[in-house]
PDB file of C-alpha atoms and ligand atoms in Angstrom:
ATOM      1  CA  UNK A   1     -11.152 -27.044  22.702  1.00 98.00           C
ATOM      2  CA  UNK A   2      -8.569 -24.361  23.553  1.00 98.00           C
ATOM      3  CA  UNK A   3      -5.093 -23.627  24.481  1.00 98.00           C
ATOM      4  CA  UNK A   4      -4.518 -20.710  26.540  1.00 98.00           C
ATOM      5  CA  UNK A   5      -0.812 -18.866  28.307  1.00 98.00           C
ATOM      6  CA  UNK A   6      -2.459 -15.674  31.004  1.00 98.00           C
ATOM      7  CA  UNK A   7      -0.054 -13.205  29.970  1.00 98.00           C
ATOM      8  CA  UNK A   8      -0.822 -10.875  32.016  1.00 98.00           C
ATOM      9  CA  UNK A   9      -1.808 -11.029  35.102  1.00 98.00           C
ATOM     10  CA  UNK A  10      -5.861 -11.120  34.081  1.00 98.00           C
ATOM     11  CA  UNK A  11      -4.899 -11.470  30.505  1.00 98.00           C
ATOM     12  CA  UNK A  12      -5.243 -14.076  28.772  1.00 98.00           C
ATOM     13  CA  UNK A  13      -4.316 -14.980  25.212  1.00 98.00           C
ATOM     14  CA  UNK A  14      -6.027 -18.233  23.445  1.00 98.00           C
ATOM     15  CA  UNK A  15      -5.298 -20.232  20.732  1.00 98.00           C
ATOM     16  CA  UNK A  16      -9.214 -21.961  19.453  1.00 98.00           C
ATOM     17  CA  UNK A  17      -8.698 -25.071  18.475  1.00 98.00           C
ATOM     18  CA  UNK A  18      -9.652 -26.096  14.380  1.00 98.00           C
ATOM     19  CA  UNK A  19     -13.439 -27.577  13.695  1.00 98.00           C
ATOM     20  CA  UNK A  20     -14.538 -26.278  18.168  1.00 98.00           C
ATOM     21  CA  UNK A  21     -17.404 -23.387  17.667  1.00 98.00           C
ATOM     22  CA  UNK A  22     -16.454 -19.461  18.622  1.00 98.00           C
ATOM     23  CA  UNK A  23     -18.824 -19.083  20.847  1.00 98.00           C
ATOM     24  CA  UNK A  24     -18.872 -22.820  23.310  1.00 98.00           C
ATOM     25  CA  UNK A  25     -15.214 -22.097  23.185  1.00 98.00           C
ATOM     26  CA  UNK A  26     -14.844 -19.059  24.964  1.00 98.00           C
ATOM     27  CA  UNK A  27     -17.646 -19.775  27.534  1.00 98.00           C
ATOM     28  CA  UNK A  28     -16.009 -22.876  27.738  1.00 98.00           C
ATOM     29  CA  UNK A  29     -13.125 -20.802  28.326  1.00 98.00           C
ATOM     30  CA  UNK A  30     -15.135 -17.783  30.932  1.00 98.00           C
ATOM     31  CA  UNK A  31     -16.307 -20.778  33.033  1.00 98.00           C
ATOM     32  CA  UNK A  32     -13.174 -23.013  33.602  1.00 98.00           C
ATOM     33  CA  UNK A  33     -11.437 -19.274  34.573  1.00 98.00           C
ATOM     34  CA  UNK A  34     -14.518 -17.049  36.171  1.00 98.00           C
ATOM     35  CA  UNK A  35     -14.303 -14.847  33.932  1.00 98.00           C
ATOM     36  CA  UNK A  36     -17.308 -12.593  34.805  1.00 98.00           C
ATOM     37  CA  UNK A  37     -17.179  -9.827  33.306  1.00 98.00           C
ATOM     38  CA  UNK A  38     -14.025  -8.788  30.350  1.00 98.00           C
ATOM     39  CA  UNK A  39     -13.731  -7.762  26.882  1.00 98.00           C
ATOM     40  CA  UNK A  40     -12.401 -10.164  24.127  1.00 98.00           C
ATOM     41  CA  UNK A  41     -11.373  -9.020  20.322  1.00 98.00           C
ATOM     42  CA  UNK A  42      -9.629 -12.015  17.905  1.00 98.00           C
ATOM     43  CA  UNK A  43      -8.839 -13.246  13.757  1.00 98.00           C
ATOM     44  CA  UNK A  44      -9.408 -15.942  13.210  1.00 98.00           C
ATOM     45  CA  UNK A  45     -10.656 -18.230  10.188  1.00 98.00           C
ATOM     46  CA  UNK A  46     -14.245 -19.332   9.980  1.00 98.00           C
ATOM     47  CA  UNK A  47     -15.595 -21.933   7.201  1.00 98.00           C
ATOM     48  CA  UNK A  48     -19.283 -21.045   8.327  1.00 98.00           C
ATOM     49  CA  UNK A  49     -21.104 -17.969  10.287  1.00 98.00           C
ATOM     50  CA  UNK A  50     -24.413 -17.044  11.611  1.00 98.00           C
ATOM     51  CA  UNK A  51     -25.453 -13.760  12.329  1.00 98.00           C
ATOM     52  CA  UNK A  52     -28.183 -12.200  13.881  1.00 98.00           C
ATOM     53  CA  UNK A  53     -30.236  -8.870  13.188  1.00 97.00           C
ATOM     54  CA  UNK A  54     -32.822  -6.745  15.167  1.00 94.00           C
ATOM     55  CA  UNK A  55     -35.127  -5.356  12.980  1.00 93.00           C
ATOM     56  CA  UNK A  56     -36.295  -3.272  15.363  1.00 90.00           C
ATOM     57  CA  UNK A  57     -39.577  -2.440  14.084  1.00 92.00           C
ATOM     58  CA  UNK A  58     -40.874  -6.371  14.762  1.00 92.00           C
ATOM     59  CA  UNK A  59     -38.917  -6.514  17.568  1.00 89.00           C
ATOM     60  CA  UNK A  60     -37.369  -9.813  16.106  1.00 93.00           C
ATOM     61  CA  UNK A  61     -34.422 -11.560  15.519  1.00 95.00           C
ATOM     62  CA  UNK A  62     -33.297 -12.835  11.871  1.00 97.00           C
ATOM     63  CA  UNK A  63     -30.592 -15.641  12.200  1.00 98.00           C
ATOM     64  CA  UNK A  64     -28.730 -16.642   8.893  1.00 98.00           C
ATOM     65  CA  UNK A  65     -26.510 -18.061   8.417  1.00 98.00           C
ATOM     66  CA  UNK A  66     -23.228 -18.352   5.733  1.00 98.00           C
ATOM     67  CA  UNK A  67     -21.442 -21.292   4.421  1.00 98.00           C
ATOM     68  CA  UNK A  68     -18.453 -20.075   3.142  1.00 98.00           C
ATOM     69  CA  UNK A  69     -14.594 -19.803   4.406  1.00 98.00           C
ATOM     70  CA  UNK A  70     -14.260 -16.187   5.877  1.00 98.00           C
ATOM     71  CA  UNK A  71     -11.576 -14.627   6.791  1.00 98.00           C
ATOM     72  CA  UNK A  72     -11.855 -13.543  10.558  1.00 98.00           C
ATOM     73  CA  UNK A  73     -11.850  -9.273  10.032  1.00 98.00           C
ATOM     74  CA  UNK A  74     -12.941  -8.898  13.098  1.00 98.00           C
ATOM     75  CA  UNK A  75     -14.383 -10.330  16.817  1.00 98.00           C
ATOM     76  CA  UNK A  76     -15.174  -8.063  19.386  1.00 98.00           C
ATOM     77  CA  UNK A  77     -17.149  -8.178  22.637  1.00 98.00           C
ATOM     78  CA  UNK A  78     -17.939  -8.112  25.981  1.00 98.00           C
ATOM     79  CA  UNK A  79     -18.119 -10.627  28.756  1.00 98.00           C
ATOM     80  CA  UNK A  80     -20.780  -9.715  31.309  1.00 98.00           C
ATOM     81  CA  UNK A  81     -23.547 -12.454  33.984  1.00 97.00           C
ATOM     82  CA  UNK A  82     -26.764 -13.115  33.305  1.00 94.00           C
ATOM     83  CA  UNK A  83     -28.208 -16.074  35.999  1.00 92.00           C
ATOM     84  CA  UNK A  84     -25.182 -16.483  37.368  1.00 94.00           C
ATOM     85  CA  UNK A  85     -23.430 -17.688  34.007  1.00 96.00           C
ATOM     86  CA  UNK A  86     -20.682 -16.538  31.319  1.00 98.00           C
ATOM     87  CA  UNK A  87     -23.139 -14.165  29.073  1.00 98.00           C
ATOM     88  CA  UNK A  88     -21.016 -13.123  25.730  1.00 98.00           C
ATOM     89  CA  UNK A  89     -22.544  -9.989  23.356  1.00 98.00           C
ATOM     90  CA  UNK A  90     -19.688 -11.220  20.071  1.00 98.00           C
ATOM     91  CA  UNK A  91     -19.388  -9.370  16.589  1.00 98.00           C
ATOM     92  CA  UNK A  92     -17.914 -10.275  13.484  1.00 98.00           C
ATOM     93  CA  UNK A  93     -16.813  -8.346  10.367  1.00 98.00           C
ATOM     94  CA  UNK A  94     -15.923 -11.783   7.811  1.00 98.00           C
ATOM     95  CA  UNK A  95     -14.074 -11.243   4.359  1.00 98.00           C
ATOM     96  CA  UNK A  96     -14.730 -13.390   1.732  1.00 98.00           C
ATOM     97  CA  UNK A  97     -12.742 -15.430  -1.253  1.00 98.00           C
ATOM     98  CA  UNK A  98     -13.889 -12.473  -3.112  1.00 98.00           C
ATOM     99  CA  UNK A  99     -12.571  -9.515   0.083  1.00 98.00           C
ATOM    100  CA  UNK A 100     -16.176  -8.327   0.887  1.00 98.00           C
ATOM    101  CA  UNK A 101     -17.100  -8.005   4.447  1.00 98.00           C
ATOM    102  CA  UNK A 102     -19.928  -9.298   6.218  1.00 98.00           C
ATOM    103  CA  UNK A 103     -20.531  -8.824   9.431  1.00 98.00           C
ATOM    104  CA  UNK A 104     -23.330  -8.702  12.314  1.00 98.00           C
ATOM    105  CA  UNK A 105     -23.907  -9.762  16.317  1.00 98.00           C
ATOM    106  CA  UNK A 106     -22.423 -13.378  15.854  1.00 98.00           C
ATOM    107  CA  UNK A 107     -24.199 -16.386  16.792  1.00 98.00           C
ATOM    108  CA  UNK A 108     -22.730 -18.975  15.691  1.00 98.00           C
ATOM    109  CA  UNK A 109     -19.046 -19.763  13.982  1.00 98.00           C
ATOM    110  CA  UNK A 110     -16.737 -22.791  13.247  1.00 98.00           C
ATOM    111  CA  UNK A 111     -13.033 -23.088  12.608  1.00 98.00           C
ATOM    112  CA  UNK A 112     -11.696 -23.930   9.474  1.00 98.00           C
ATOM    113  CA  UNK A 113      -8.171 -22.516   9.677  1.00 98.00           C
ATOM    114  CA  UNK A 114      -7.241 -21.138  13.457  1.00 98.00           C
ATOM    115  CA  UNK A 115      -8.618 -18.386  15.915  1.00 98.00           C
ATOM    116  CA  UNK A 116      -6.263 -16.187  17.786  1.00 98.00           C
ATOM    117  CA  UNK A 117      -7.659 -14.113  21.435  1.00 98.00           C
ATOM    118  CA  UNK A 118      -7.592 -11.936  23.836  1.00 98.00           C
ATOM    119  CA  UNK A 119      -9.330 -11.669  26.657  1.00 98.00           C
ATOM    120  CA  UNK A 120      -8.844  -8.936  29.424  1.00 98.00           C
ATOM    121  CA  UNK A 121     -11.033  -9.666  32.392  1.00 98.00           C
ATOM    122  CA  UNK A 122     -12.228  -7.740  34.985  1.00 98.00           C
ATOM    123  CA  UNK A 123     -12.156  -9.770  38.257  1.00 97.00           C
ATOM    124  CA  UNK A 124     -15.079  -9.324  41.517  1.00 95.00           C
ATOM    125  CA  UNK A 125     -16.979  -6.141  38.809  1.00 95.00           C
ATOM    126  CA  UNK A 126     -20.741  -6.618  38.419  1.00 96.00           C
ATOM    127  CA  UNK A 127     -21.953  -6.444  35.142  1.00 96.00           C
ATOM    128  CA  UNK A 128     -24.958  -8.021  34.579  1.00 97.00           C
ATOM    129  CA  UNK A 129     -27.306  -8.555  32.067  1.00 96.00           C
ATOM    130  CA  UNK A 130     -31.389  -8.204  32.307  1.00 93.00           C
ATOM    131  CA  UNK A 131     -33.525  -7.910  29.467  1.00 92.00           C
ATOM    132  CA  UNK A 132     -34.681  -4.426  28.331  1.00 92.00           C
ATOM    133  CA  UNK A 133     -39.098  -5.081  28.783  1.00 91.00           C
ATOM    134  CA  UNK A 134     -38.919  -2.249  24.697  1.00 88.00           C
ATOM    135  CA  UNK A 135     -37.009  -3.588  22.599  1.00 88.00           C
ATOM    136  CA  UNK A 136     -36.281  -6.602  24.125  1.00 87.00           C
ATOM    137  CA  UNK A 137     -32.938  -6.671  24.425  1.00 92.00           C
ATOM    138  CA  UNK A 138     -30.511  -7.629  26.902  1.00 94.00           C
ATOM    139  CA  UNK A 139     -29.359  -4.811  28.620  1.00 95.00           C
ATOM    140  CA  UNK A 140     -26.398  -4.087  30.230  1.00 96.00           C
ATOM    141  CA  UNK A 141     -27.839  -3.635  33.710  1.00 95.00           C
ATOM    142  CA  UNK A 142     -24.609  -2.667  36.706  1.00 94.00           C
ATOM    143  CA  UNK A 143     -27.049  -3.428  40.353  1.00 86.00           C
ATOM    144  CA  UNK A 144     -25.359  -6.131  42.271  1.00 71.00           C
TER     145      UNK A 144
HETATM  146 FE1  LIG B   1     -25.066  -7.280  19.429  1.00 82.36          FE
END
């Protein structure tokens, strides 16, 4: 699913295998390394990506899938924990064949080509999540 190298203590360079799903692979990596707090950035190419938009008026999520070849011009995100499991919050900007970009909150993305990530872990730090009753968003919760 991926290969990685720890380039410095708690800092990893990852190469995800072709055709894997980015969030799934990253979740698996965090579980393998026991990462429950950290940050991630990366780039690559995908053939399909699903974004999520929260409509602030209705508080409903609108998901949209784009099935086309796109370059990940930037993937950025953070790692926290919810219910003892790694919790990923990922955003992405991707460029189309005409070089225009789309982006948003990333749910899933299927690699078609390559995906190179950098993960920095914050060991022994509690960075949790709790659902905010007003917005329904899983906000940061720093209470241990
Ligand atoms: Fe988001």
